[in-house]
PDB file of C-alpha atoms and ligand atoms in Angstrom:
ATOM      1  CA  MET K 272       0.000   0.000   0.000  1.00  0.00           C
ATOM      2  CA  ILE K 273       1.305   3.463  -0.930  1.00  0.00           C
ATOM      3  CA  GLU K 274      -0.122   5.524   1.922  1.00  0.00           C
ATOM      4  CA  ASP K 275      -0.182   8.944   0.285  1.00  0.00           C
ATOM      5  CA  LEU K 276      -2.358   7.659  -2.584  1.00  0.00           C
ATOM      6  CA  HIS K 277      -5.085   6.833  -0.092  1.00  0.00           C
ATOM      7  CA  GLY K 278      -7.999   9.240  -0.738  1.00  0.00           C
ATOM      8  CA  LYS K 279      -6.255  11.010  -3.639  1.00  0.00           C
ATOM      9  CA  VAL K 280      -8.649  12.085  -6.402  1.00  0.00           C
ATOM     10  CA  ILE K 281      -7.298  10.698  -9.665  1.00  0.00           C
ATOM     11  CA  LEU K 282      -8.796  11.193 -13.134  1.00  0.00           C
ATOM     12  CA  VAL K 283      -7.507   8.604 -15.603  1.00  0.00           C
ATOM     13  CA  THR K 284      -8.590   9.373 -19.154  1.00  0.00           C
ATOM     14  CA  GLY K 285      -9.177   6.301 -21.301  1.00  0.00           C
ATOM     15  CA  SER K 286      -9.397   3.936 -18.349  1.00  0.00           C
ATOM     16  CA  SER K 287     -12.057   1.621 -19.777  1.00  0.00           C
ATOM     17  CA  THR K 288      -9.480  -0.737 -21.314  1.00  0.00           C
ATOM     18  CA  GLY K 289      -5.767  -1.476 -21.595  1.00  0.00           C
ATOM     19  CA  ILE K 290      -3.098   0.583 -19.863  1.00  0.00           C
ATOM     20  CA  GLY K 291      -5.517   3.145 -18.402  1.00  0.00           C
ATOM     21  CA  ALA K 292      -7.724   0.433 -16.917  1.00  0.00           C
ATOM     22  CA  ALA K 293      -4.707  -1.240 -15.289  1.00  0.00           C
ATOM     23  CA  ALA K 294      -3.546   2.098 -13.852  1.00  0.00           C
ATOM     24  CA  ALA K 295      -7.042   2.894 -12.550  1.00  0.00           C
ATOM     25  CA  ARG K 296      -7.317  -0.522 -10.859  1.00  0.00           C
ATOM     26  CA  ALA K 297      -3.851  -0.072  -9.323  1.00  0.00           C
ATOM     27  CA  PHE K 298      -4.897   3.317  -7.907  1.00  0.00           C
ATOM     28  CA  GLY K 299      -8.045   1.631  -6.565  1.00  0.00           C
ATOM     29  CA  ARG K 300      -5.971  -1.014  -4.776  1.00  0.00           C
ATOM     30  CA  ASN K 301      -4.237   1.918  -3.066  1.00  0.00           C
ATOM     31  CA  HIS K 302      -7.636   3.249  -1.961  1.00  0.00           C
ATOM     32  CA  ALA K 303      -7.691   6.283  -4.240  1.00  0.00           C
ATOM     33  CA  LYS K 304     -10.838   8.017  -5.469  1.00  0.00           C
ATOM     34  CA  VAL K 305     -10.760   7.319  -9.183  1.00  0.00           C
ATOM     35  CA  VAL K 306     -12.645   8.810 -12.109  1.00  0.00           C
ATOM     36  CA  VAL K 307     -12.894   6.036 -14.678  1.00  0.00           C
ATOM     37  CA  HIS K 308     -13.219   7.883 -17.954  1.00  0.00           C
ATOM     38  CA  TYR K 309     -14.257   6.276 -21.250  1.00  0.00           C
ATOM     39  CA  ASN K 310     -15.522   7.201 -24.677  1.00  0.00           C
ATOM     40  CA  ARG K 311     -17.279   4.152 -26.156  1.00  0.00           C
ATOM     41  CA  SER K 312     -16.506   1.195 -23.845  1.00  0.00           C
ATOM     42  CA  THR K 313     -19.312   1.698 -21.331  1.00  0.00           C
ATOM     43  CA  GLY K 314     -19.434  -1.855 -19.935  1.00  0.00           C
ATOM     44  CA  PRO K 315     -15.669  -2.274 -19.470  1.00  0.00           C
ATOM     45  CA  ALA K 316     -15.496   1.149 -17.752  1.00  0.00           C
ATOM     46  CA  GLN K 317     -18.172   0.075 -15.271  1.00  0.00           C
ATOM     47  CA  GLU K 318     -16.236  -3.170 -14.601  1.00  0.00           C
ATOM     48  CA  VAL K 319     -13.099  -1.167 -13.810  1.00  0.00           C
ATOM     49  CA  ALA K 320     -15.094   1.030 -11.422  1.00  0.00           C
ATOM     50  CA  ASP K 321     -16.632  -2.039  -9.731  1.00  0.00           C
ATOM     51  CA  ASP K 322     -13.157  -3.558  -9.248  1.00  0.00           C
ATOM     52  CA  ILE K 323     -11.885  -0.308  -7.707  1.00  0.00           C
ATOM     53  CA  VAL K 324     -14.732  -0.254  -5.180  1.00  0.00           C
ATOM     54  CA  LYS K 325     -14.196  -3.955  -4.354  1.00  0.00           C
ATOM     55  CA  ALA K 326     -10.499  -3.205  -3.732  1.00  0.00           C
ATOM     56  CA  GLY K 327     -11.331  -0.462  -1.206  1.00  0.00           C
ATOM     57  CA  GLY K 328     -11.211   2.630  -3.398  1.00  0.00           C
ATOM     58  CA  GLU K 329     -13.982   4.911  -4.640  1.00  0.00           C
ATOM     59  CA  ALA K 330     -14.936   5.307  -8.280  1.00  0.00           C
ATOM     60  CA  ILE K 331     -17.253   7.111 -10.634  1.00  0.00           C
ATOM     61  CA  VAL K 332     -17.582   6.542 -14.356  1.00  0.00           C
ATOM     62  CA  LEU K 333     -17.674   9.512 -16.759  1.00  0.00           C
ATOM     63  CA  GLN K 334     -17.963   9.601 -20.548  1.00  0.00           C
ATOM     64  CA  ALA K 335     -16.270  12.165 -22.810  1.00  0.00           C
ATOM     65  CA  ASP K 336     -14.818  12.294 -26.293  1.00  0.00           C
ATOM     66  CA  VAL K 337     -11.424  13.899 -25.715  1.00  0.00           C
ATOM     67  CA  THR K 338     -11.351  15.305 -29.258  1.00  0.00           C
ATOM     68  CA  ASP K 339     -14.115  17.633 -28.039  1.00  0.00           C
ATOM     69  CA  THR K 340     -12.690  20.492 -25.965  1.00  0.00           C
ATOM     70  CA  SER K 341     -15.969  21.278 -24.215  1.00  0.00           C
ATOM     71  CA  ALA K 342     -16.372  17.601 -23.275  1.00  0.00           C
ATOM     72  CA  ILE K 343     -12.960  17.651 -21.572  1.00  0.00           C
ATOM     73  CA  ARG K 344     -13.929  20.806 -19.681  1.00  0.00           C
ATOM     74  CA  THR K 345     -17.115  19.124 -18.477  1.00  0.00           C
ATOM     75  CA  LEU K 346     -15.174  15.980 -17.513  1.00  0.00           C
ATOM     76  CA  VAL K 347     -12.823  17.968 -15.285  1.00  0.00           C
ATOM     77  CA  GLU K 348     -15.687  20.014 -13.824  1.00  0.00           C
ATOM     78  CA  LYS K 349     -17.714  16.880 -13.019  1.00  0.00           C
ATOM     79  CA  THR K 350     -14.652  15.316 -11.371  1.00  0.00           C
ATOM     80  CA  VAL K 351     -14.245  18.300  -9.045  1.00  0.00           C
ATOM     81  CA  ALA K 352     -18.000  18.596  -8.485  1.00  0.00           C
ATOM     82  CA  HIS K 353     -18.165  14.955  -7.350  1.00  0.00           C
ATOM     83  CA  PHE K 354     -14.962  14.516  -5.340  1.00  0.00           C
ATOM     84  CA  GLY K 355     -14.307  18.160  -4.365  1.00  0.00           C
ATOM     85  CA  ARG K 356     -10.802  18.339  -5.851  1.00  0.00           C
ATOM     86  CA  LEU K 357      -8.435  16.850  -8.439  1.00  0.00           C
ATOM     87  CA  ASP K 358      -5.060  15.631  -7.236  1.00  0.00           C
ATOM     88  CA  VAL K 359      -3.770  13.633 -10.195  1.00  0.00           C
ATOM     89  CA  LEU K 360      -4.643  13.929 -13.888  1.00  0.00           C
ATOM     90  CA  VAL K 361      -3.527  10.988 -16.031  1.00  0.00           C
ATOM     91  CA  ASN K 362      -3.731  11.882 -19.732  1.00  0.00           C
ATOM     92  CA  ASN K 363      -3.851   8.348 -21.101  1.00  0.00           C
ATOM     93  CA  ALA K 364      -6.625   8.384 -23.752  1.00  0.00           C
ATOM     94  CA  GLY K 365      -5.141   8.056 -27.219  1.00  0.00           C
ATOM     95  CA  ASP K 366      -4.998   5.980 -30.353  1.00  0.00           C
ATOM     96  CA  LEU K 367      -3.123   5.457 -33.600  1.00  0.00           C
ATOM     97  CA  VAL K 368      -6.519   5.670 -35.389  1.00  0.00           C
ATOM     98  CA  GLU K 369      -5.239   3.724 -38.412  1.00  0.00           C
ATOM     99  CA  ARG K 370      -1.948   2.906 -40.091  1.00  0.00           C
ATOM    100  CA  CYS K 371      -1.589   5.508 -42.818  1.00  0.00           C
ATOM    101  CA  PRO K 372       1.386   6.092 -45.151  1.00  0.00           C
ATOM    102  CA  LEU K 373       2.394   9.681 -45.939  1.00  0.00           C
ATOM    103  CA  ALA K 374       0.630   9.797 -49.312  1.00  0.00           C
ATOM    104  CA  GLU K 375      -2.677   9.086 -47.563  1.00  0.00           C
ATOM    105  CA  VAL K 376      -2.283  11.589 -44.718  1.00  0.00           C
ATOM    106  CA  SER K 377      -5.162  13.979 -45.451  1.00  0.00           C
ATOM    107  CA  ASP K 378      -5.632  17.238 -43.562  1.00  0.00           C
ATOM    108  CA  ALA K 379      -8.620  15.632 -41.843  1.00  0.00           C
ATOM    109  CA  PHE K 380      -6.530  12.629 -40.703  1.00  0.00           C
ATOM    110  CA  PHE K 381      -3.772  14.957 -39.481  1.00  0.00           C
ATOM    111  CA  ASP K 382      -6.300  16.868 -37.382  1.00  0.00           C
ATOM    112  CA  GLN K 383      -7.956  13.703 -36.087  1.00  0.00           C
ATOM    113  CA  VAL K 384      -4.713  12.166 -34.795  1.00  0.00           C
ATOM    114  CA  MET K 385      -3.374  15.434 -33.403  1.00  0.00           C
ATOM    115  CA  HIS K 386      -6.621  16.399 -31.689  1.00  0.00           C
ATOM    116  CA  LEU K 387      -6.960  12.961 -30.088  1.00  0.00           C
ATOM    117  CA  ASN K 388      -3.371  12.479 -28.927  1.00  0.00           C
ATOM    118  CA  ALA K 389      -1.908  15.974 -28.605  1.00  0.00           C
ATOM    119  CA  ARG K 390      -4.560  18.689 -28.268  1.00  0.00           C
ATOM    120  CA  SER K 391      -6.506  16.608 -25.746  1.00  0.00           C
ATOM    121  CA  VAL K 392      -3.497  16.605 -23.412  1.00  0.00           C
ATOM    122  CA  ILE K 393      -3.069  20.376 -23.555  1.00  0.00           C
ATOM    123  CA  VAL K 394      -6.790  21.007 -23.108  1.00  0.00           C
ATOM    124  CA  ALA K 395      -7.064  18.618 -20.145  1.00  0.00           C
ATOM    125  CA  CYS K 396      -4.065  20.282 -18.485  1.00  0.00           C
ATOM    126  CA  ARG K 397      -5.453  23.757 -19.184  1.00  0.00           C
ATOM    127  CA  GLU K 398      -8.788  22.813 -17.617  1.00  0.00           C
ATOM    128  CA  ALA K 399      -7.342  20.938 -14.627  1.00  0.00           C
ATOM    129  CA  VAL K 400      -4.547  23.303 -13.621  1.00  0.00           C
ATOM    130  CA  PRO K 401      -6.720  26.136 -12.203  1.00  0.00           C
ATOM    131  CA  PHE K 402      -8.315  23.637  -9.794  1.00  0.00           C
ATOM    132  CA  MET K 403      -4.909  22.215  -8.832  1.00  0.00           C
ATOM    133  CA  ARG K 404      -3.499  25.702  -8.367  1.00  0.00           C
ATOM    134  CA  ARG K 405      -6.385  26.703  -6.074  1.00  0.00           C
ATOM    135  CA  GLN K 406      -5.934  23.599  -3.914  1.00  0.00           C
ATOM    136  CA  GLY K 407      -2.189  24.234  -3.578  1.00  0.00           C
ATOM    137  CA  GLY K 408      -0.712  21.702  -5.999  1.00  0.00           C
ATOM    138  CA  GLY K 409      -1.254  18.654  -8.116  1.00  0.00           C
ATOM    139  CA  ASN K 410       0.227  16.050 -10.356  1.00  0.00           C
ATOM    140  CA  ILE K 411      -0.055  15.362 -14.096  1.00  0.00           C
ATOM    141  CA  ILE K 412       1.030  12.141 -15.790  1.00  0.00           C
ATOM    142  CA  ASN K 413       0.939  12.035 -19.582  1.00  0.00           C
ATOM    143  CA  VAL K 414       1.124   8.897 -21.685  1.00  0.00           C
ATOM    144  CA  THR K 415       3.526   9.129 -24.571  1.00  0.00           C
ATOM    145  CA  SER K 416       5.104   6.191 -26.447  1.00  0.00           C
ATOM    146  CA  VAL K 417       8.355   4.617 -27.531  1.00  0.00           C
ATOM    147  CA  ALA K 418       7.149   5.844 -30.952  1.00  0.00           C
ATOM    148  CA  ALA K 419       7.857   9.429 -29.851  1.00  0.00           C
ATOM    149  CA  ARG K 420      11.577   8.658 -30.135  1.00  0.00           C
ATOM    150  CA  SER K 421      11.657   5.795 -32.644  1.00  0.00           C
ATOM    151  CA  GLY K 422       9.305   7.368 -35.213  1.00  0.00           C
ATOM    152  CA  GLY K 423       6.887   4.472 -34.742  1.00  0.00           C
ATOM    153  CA  GLY K 424       6.038   1.343 -36.707  1.00  0.00           C
ATOM    154  CA  PRO K 425       4.586   1.165 -40.224  1.00  0.00           C
ATOM    155  CA  GLY K 426       2.096   3.922 -41.119  1.00  0.00           C
ATOM    156  CA  SER K 427       2.359   5.724 -37.793  1.00  0.00           C
ATOM    157  CA  ILE K 428       4.064   8.990 -38.758  1.00  0.00           C
ATOM    158  CA  MET K 429       1.195  11.074 -37.402  1.00  0.00           C
ATOM    159  CA  TYR K 430       0.747   9.038 -34.213  1.00  0.00           C
ATOM    160  CA  ALA K 431       4.475   9.030 -33.439  1.00  0.00           C
ATOM    161  CA  ALA K 432       4.720  12.764 -34.075  1.00  0.00           C
ATOM    162  CA  ALA K 433       1.708  13.414 -31.839  1.00  0.00           C
ATOM    163  CA  LYS K 434       3.395  11.416 -29.066  1.00  0.00           C
ATOM    164  CA  GLY K 435       6.579  13.404 -29.689  1.00  0.00           C
ATOM    165  CA  PHE K 436       4.467  16.476 -28.997  1.00  0.00           C
ATOM    166  CA  VAL K 437       3.267  14.905 -25.737  1.00  0.00           C
ATOM    167  CA  SER K 438       6.838  14.184 -24.618  1.00  0.00           C
ATOM    168  CA  THR K 439       8.027  17.708 -25.410  1.00  0.00           C
ATOM    169  CA  ALA K 440       4.920  19.274 -23.863  1.00  0.00           C
ATOM    170  CA  THR K 441       5.598  17.235 -20.716  1.00  0.00           C
ATOM    171  CA  HIS K 442       8.934  19.014 -20.343  1.00  0.00           C
ATOM    172  CA  GLY K 443       7.468  22.459 -21.024  1.00  0.00           C
ATOM    173  CA  LEU K 444       4.528  21.910 -18.688  1.00  0.00           C
ATOM    174  CA  ALA K 445       6.843  20.642 -15.952  1.00  0.00           C
ATOM    175  CA  LYS K 446       8.858  23.867 -16.103  1.00  0.00           C
ATOM    176  CA  GLU K 447       5.867  26.208 -16.259  1.00  0.00           C
ATOM    177  CA  LEU K 448       3.864  24.515 -13.502  1.00  0.00           C
ATOM    178  CA  VAL K 449       6.618  23.928 -10.989  1.00  0.00           C
ATOM    179  CA  LYS K 450       5.743  27.289  -9.377  1.00  0.00           C
ATOM    180  CA  ASP K 451       2.223  25.962  -8.775  1.00  0.00           C
ATOM    181  CA  ARG K 452       3.557  22.859  -7.012  1.00  0.00           C
ATOM    182  CA  ILE K 453       2.337  20.706  -9.902  1.00  0.00           C
ATOM    183  CA  ARG K 454       4.664  17.954 -11.056  1.00  0.00           C
ATOM    184  CA  VAL K 455       4.342  16.829 -14.691  1.00  0.00           C
ATOM    185  CA  ASN K 456       5.822  13.556 -15.905  1.00  0.00           C
ATOM    186  CA  ALA K 457       5.064  10.906 -18.509  1.00  0.00           C
ATOM    187  CA  VAL K 458       5.017   7.171 -19.031  1.00  0.00           C
ATOM    188  CA  ALA K 459       6.291   5.902 -22.396  1.00  0.00           C
ATOM    189  CA  PRO K 460       5.089   2.341 -23.007  1.00  0.00           C
ATOM    190  CA  GLY K 461       6.767   0.117 -25.589  1.00  0.00           C
ATOM    191  CA  VAL K 462       4.696  -2.614 -27.256  1.00  0.00           C
ATOM    192  CA  ILE K 463       1.995  -3.476 -24.740  1.00  0.00           C
ATOM    193  CA  ASP K 464      -0.556  -6.228 -25.252  1.00  0.00           C
ATOM    194  CA  THR K 465      -3.815  -4.229 -25.285  1.00  0.00           C
ATOM    195  CA  PRO K 466      -6.821  -3.750 -27.604  1.00  0.00           C
ATOM    196  CA  PHE K 467      -4.731  -1.004 -29.283  1.00  0.00           C
ATOM    197  CA  GLN K 468      -2.330  -3.548 -30.777  1.00  0.00           C
ATOM    198  CA  ILE K 469      -5.130  -5.985 -31.632  1.00  0.00           C
ATOM    199  CA  ARG K 470      -6.767  -3.206 -33.673  1.00  0.00           C
ATOM    200  CA  HIS K 471      -3.665  -1.906 -35.410  1.00  0.00           C
ATOM    201  CA  THR K 472      -0.937  -4.544 -35.666  1.00  0.00           C
ATOM    202  CA  ASN K 473      -1.052  -7.823 -37.584  1.00  0.00           C
ATOM    203  CA  ALA K 474       0.712 -11.016 -36.485  1.00  0.00           C
ATOM    204  CA  GLN K 475       3.680 -10.482 -38.795  1.00  0.00           C
ATOM    205  CA  GLN K 476       4.221  -6.910 -37.556  1.00  0.00           C
ATOM    206  CA  MET K 477       3.922  -8.087 -33.950  1.00  0.00           C
ATOM    207  CA  GLU K 478       6.591 -10.720 -34.543  1.00  0.00           C
ATOM    208  CA  GLY K 479       8.837  -8.052 -36.059  1.00  0.00           C
ATOM    209  CA  PHE K 480       8.373  -5.880 -32.951  1.00  0.00           C
ATOM    210  CA  ARG K 481       8.994  -8.825 -30.600  1.00  0.00           C
ATOM    211  CA  ALA K 482      12.252  -9.740 -32.306  1.00  0.00           C
ATOM    212  CA  GLY K 483      13.589  -6.213 -31.628  1.00  0.00           C
ATOM    213  CA  ILE K 484      12.830  -6.243 -27.911  1.00  0.00           C
ATOM    214  CA  PRO K 485      15.696  -7.418 -25.678  1.00  0.00           C
ATOM    215  CA  MET K 486      13.177  -9.076 -23.327  1.00  0.00           C
ATOM    216  CA  GLN K 487      11.787 -10.894 -26.400  1.00  0.00           C
ATOM    217  CA  ARG K 488       8.173 -10.367 -25.357  1.00  0.00           C
ATOM    218  CA  PHE K 489       5.476  -7.695 -25.174  1.00  0.00           C
ATOM    219  CA  GLY K 490       4.592  -5.908 -21.982  1.00  0.00           C
ATOM    220  CA  THR K 491       1.278  -6.144 -20.163  1.00  0.00           C
ATOM    221  CA  SER K 492      -0.895  -3.278 -18.969  1.00  0.00           C
ATOM    222  CA  ASP K 493      -0.250  -4.345 -15.379  1.00  0.00           C
ATOM    223  CA  GLU K 494       3.482  -3.986 -15.986  1.00  0.00           C
ATOM    224  CA  CYS K 495       2.889  -0.309 -16.849  1.00  0.00           C
ATOM    225  CA  ALA K 496       0.855   0.382 -13.696  1.00  0.00           C
ATOM    226  CA  GLY K 497       3.839   0.677 -11.338  1.00  0.00           C
ATOM    227  CA  ALA K 498       5.199   3.680 -13.240  1.00  0.00           C
ATOM    228  CA  PHE K 499       1.885   5.519 -12.714  1.00  0.00           C
ATOM    229  CA  LEU K 500       1.827   4.678  -8.998  1.00  0.00           C
ATOM    230  CA  TYR K 501       5.403   5.893  -8.610  1.00  0.00           C
ATOM    231  CA  LEU K 502       4.814   9.203 -10.406  1.00  0.00           C
ATOM    232  CA  ALA K 503       1.480   9.864  -8.647  1.00  0.00           C
ATOM    233  CA  SER K 504       2.977   9.373  -5.191  1.00  0.00           C
ATOM    234  CA  ASP K 505       4.776  12.301  -3.542  1.00  0.00           C
ATOM    235  CA  GLN K 506       6.059   9.772  -1.032  1.00  0.00           C
ATOM    236  CA  LEU K 507       7.930   8.012  -3.862  1.00  0.00           C
ATOM    237  CA  SER K 508       8.725  10.741  -6.404  1.00  0.00           C
ATOM    238  CA  SER K 509       8.423  14.238  -4.860  1.00  0.00           C
ATOM    239  CA  TYR K 510      11.651  15.442  -6.528  1.00  0.00           C
ATOM    240  CA  VAL K 511      10.773  14.041  -9.958  1.00  0.00           C
ATOM    241  CA  THR K 512       9.336  16.338 -12.623  1.00  0.00           C
ATOM    242  CA  GLY K 513       9.718  16.507 -16.405  1.00  0.00           C
ATOM    243  CA  GLU K 514      10.681  12.832 -16.415  1.00  0.00           C
ATOM    244  CA  ILE K 515       9.593  10.265 -19.001  1.00  0.00           C
ATOM    245  CA  ILE K 516       9.645   6.709 -17.711  1.00  0.00           C
ATOM    246  CA  GLU K 517      10.192   4.146 -20.458  1.00  0.00           C
ATOM    247  CA  VAL K 518       8.365   0.849 -19.925  1.00  0.00           C
ATOM    248  CA  ASN K 519       9.515  -1.078 -22.980  1.00  0.00           C
ATOM    249  CA  GLY K 520      11.472  -4.237 -22.149  1.00  0.00           C
ATOM    250  CA  GLY K 521      14.648  -2.530 -23.362  1.00  0.00           C
ATOM    251  CA  GLN K 522      13.241  -1.866 -26.853  1.00  0.00           C
ATOM    252  CA  LEU K 523      14.748   1.615 -27.005  1.00  0.00           C
ATOM    253  CA  MET K 524      17.172   3.060 -24.496  1.00  0.00           C
ATOM    254  CA  PRO K 525      17.783   6.829 -24.322  1.00  0.00           C
TER     255      PRO K 525
HETATM  256  P1  NDP Y 190      -6.705   0.894 -25.594  1.00  0.00           P
HETATM  257  O1  NDP Y 190      -7.274   0.983 -26.952  1.00  0.00           O
HETATM  258  O2  NDP Y 190      -6.881  -0.331 -24.779  1.00  0.00           O
HETATM  259  O3  NDP Y 190      -7.231   2.127 -24.702  1.00  0.00           O
HETATM  260  C1  NDP Y 190      -7.437   3.390 -25.251  1.00  0.00           C
HETATM  261  C2  NDP Y 190      -8.295   4.187 -24.307  1.00  0.00           C
HETATM  262  O4  NDP Y 190      -8.428   5.503 -24.854  1.00  0.00           O
HETATM  263  C3  NDP Y 190      -9.688   3.605 -24.154  1.00  0.00           C
HETATM  264  O5  NDP Y 190     -10.114   3.769 -22.831  1.00  0.00           O
HETATM  265  C4  NDP Y 190     -10.511   4.482 -25.078  1.00  0.00           C
HETATM  266  O6  NDP Y 190     -11.863   4.647 -24.640  1.00  0.00           O
HETATM  267  C5  NDP Y 190      -9.807   5.816 -24.937  1.00  0.00           C
HETATM  268  N1  NDP Y 190     -10.080   6.652 -26.077  1.00  0.00           N
HETATM  269  C6  NDP Y 190      -9.784   6.425 -27.378  1.00  0.00           C
HETATM  270  N2  NDP Y 190     -10.259   7.409 -28.159  1.00  0.00           N
HETATM  271  C7  NDP Y 190     -10.910   8.277 -27.316  1.00  0.00           C
HETATM  272  C8  NDP Y 190     -11.629   9.477 -27.498  1.00  0.00           C
HETATM  273  N3  NDP Y 190     -11.807  10.026 -28.708  1.00  0.00           N
HETATM  274  N4  NDP Y 190     -12.129  10.094 -26.418  1.00  0.00           N
HETATM  275  C9  NDP Y 190     -11.975   9.550 -25.178  1.00  0.00           C
HETATM  276  N5  NDP Y 190     -11.310   8.420 -24.935  1.00  0.00           N
HETATM  277  C10 NDP Y 190     -10.788   7.783 -26.001  1.00  0.00           C
HETATM  278  O7  NDP Y 190      -5.152   1.211 -25.795  1.00  0.00           O
HETATM  279  P2  NDP Y 190      -3.915   1.251 -24.794  1.00  0.00           P
HETATM  280  O8  NDP Y 190      -4.292   0.941 -23.409  1.00  0.00           O
HETATM  281  O9  NDP Y 190      -2.862   0.473 -25.443  1.00  0.00           O
HETATM  282  O10 NDP Y 190      -3.534   2.790 -24.944  1.00  0.00           O
HETATM  283  C11 NDP Y 190      -3.509   3.693 -23.853  1.00  0.00           C
HETATM  284  C12 NDP Y 190      -2.491   4.767 -24.159  1.00  0.00           C
HETATM  285  O11 NDP Y 190      -1.201   4.154 -24.272  1.00  0.00           O
HETATM  286  C13 NDP Y 190      -2.727   5.503 -25.484  1.00  0.00           C
HETATM  287  O12 NDP Y 190      -2.422   6.870 -25.319  1.00  0.00           O
HETATM  288  C14 NDP Y 190      -1.739   4.840 -26.427  1.00  0.00           C
HETATM  289  O13 NDP Y 190      -1.389   5.689 -27.464  1.00  0.00           O
HETATM  290  C15 NDP Y 190      -0.592   4.580 -25.466  1.00  0.00           C
HETATM  291  N6  NDP Y 190       0.383   3.593 -25.897  1.00  0.00           N
HETATM  292  C16 NDP Y 190       0.009   2.290 -26.117  1.00  0.00           C
HETATM  293  C17 NDP Y 190       0.962   1.363 -26.508  1.00  0.00           C
HETATM  294  C18 NDP Y 190       0.647  -0.083 -26.745  1.00  0.00           C
HETATM  295  O14 NDP Y 190       1.522  -0.821 -27.244  1.00  0.00           O
HETATM  296  N7  NDP Y 190      -0.531  -0.581 -26.413  1.00  0.00           N
HETATM  297  C19 NDP Y 190       2.358   1.756 -26.717  1.00  0.00           C
HETATM  298  C20 NDP Y 190       2.642   3.132 -26.404  1.00  0.00           C
HETATM  299  C21 NDP Y 190       1.681   4.007 -26.014  1.00  0.00           C
HETATM  300  P3  NDP Y 190     -13.112   3.742 -25.162  1.00  0.00           P
HETATM  301  O15 NDP Y 190     -12.579   2.355 -25.428  1.00  0.00           O
HETATM  302  O16 NDP Y 190     -14.052   3.807 -24.014  1.00  0.00           O
HETATM  303  O17 NDP Y 190     -13.663   4.406 -26.384  1.00  0.00           O
END
């Protein structure tokens, strides 16, 4: 049990499935008050919330499309209205959308990927920070990707570049918000076995990825959860800001 997570109000975007769901459950096991946010996966989001309550935490489930700025604003406002504060914002919602070579990158596709993976992070921070500032501090954890540094797999120019934005914004946000006692860090997963990969990566591509990973296997969502716990806990990481924790089995080392 990480004592200082007990009772912390934590909004995890995209916590209906995959990495976000594992992080939300891990916060629940540490008796946090968790907002389980989803877009389309209503049933899985409710299951995550039920597991959190069973583990001794508190949970509510909120829907929002993070490509919609006003929906993010409402999500943050509902979080504070329900729990009275917001201690930790985890900007996890994101997607590759589809594998798309350069010649097929339309302006609409560019906007779709950037709004989902990059603008959503800035908007969520912009909406959450005033509440954190008023309560005397807070904590933001962004989710970037090994793709931010590697350029990504086939057809993921836009996704990788959007994650590069998230990594760079993490550094800029960390510097700007340090005066408000808000730490900003990121988790950079490698190839993690989630619905994301099932949607976007065929068996041959997966084998190609696996062969390039020193651990010779993919990671699990649960194996990412520890990085979120560490960064969310002042007890464990109070002097850490602007850091990007790579969780990638050695796939890419800075
Ligand atoms: P999943 O597809 O399992 O989870 C994605 C989550 O994001 C879901 O909860 C989904 O909600 C939510 N989401 C997607 N689009 C929207 C939207 N428009 N509005 C609101 N929520 C949305 O994938 P992962 O768990 O793998 O991905 C989580 C994060 O990790 C992403 O940012 C991804 O880019 C990143 N990542 C993943 C890697 C991997 O190998 N899996 C590697 C590196 C980074 P819902 O299902 O309810 O619609």
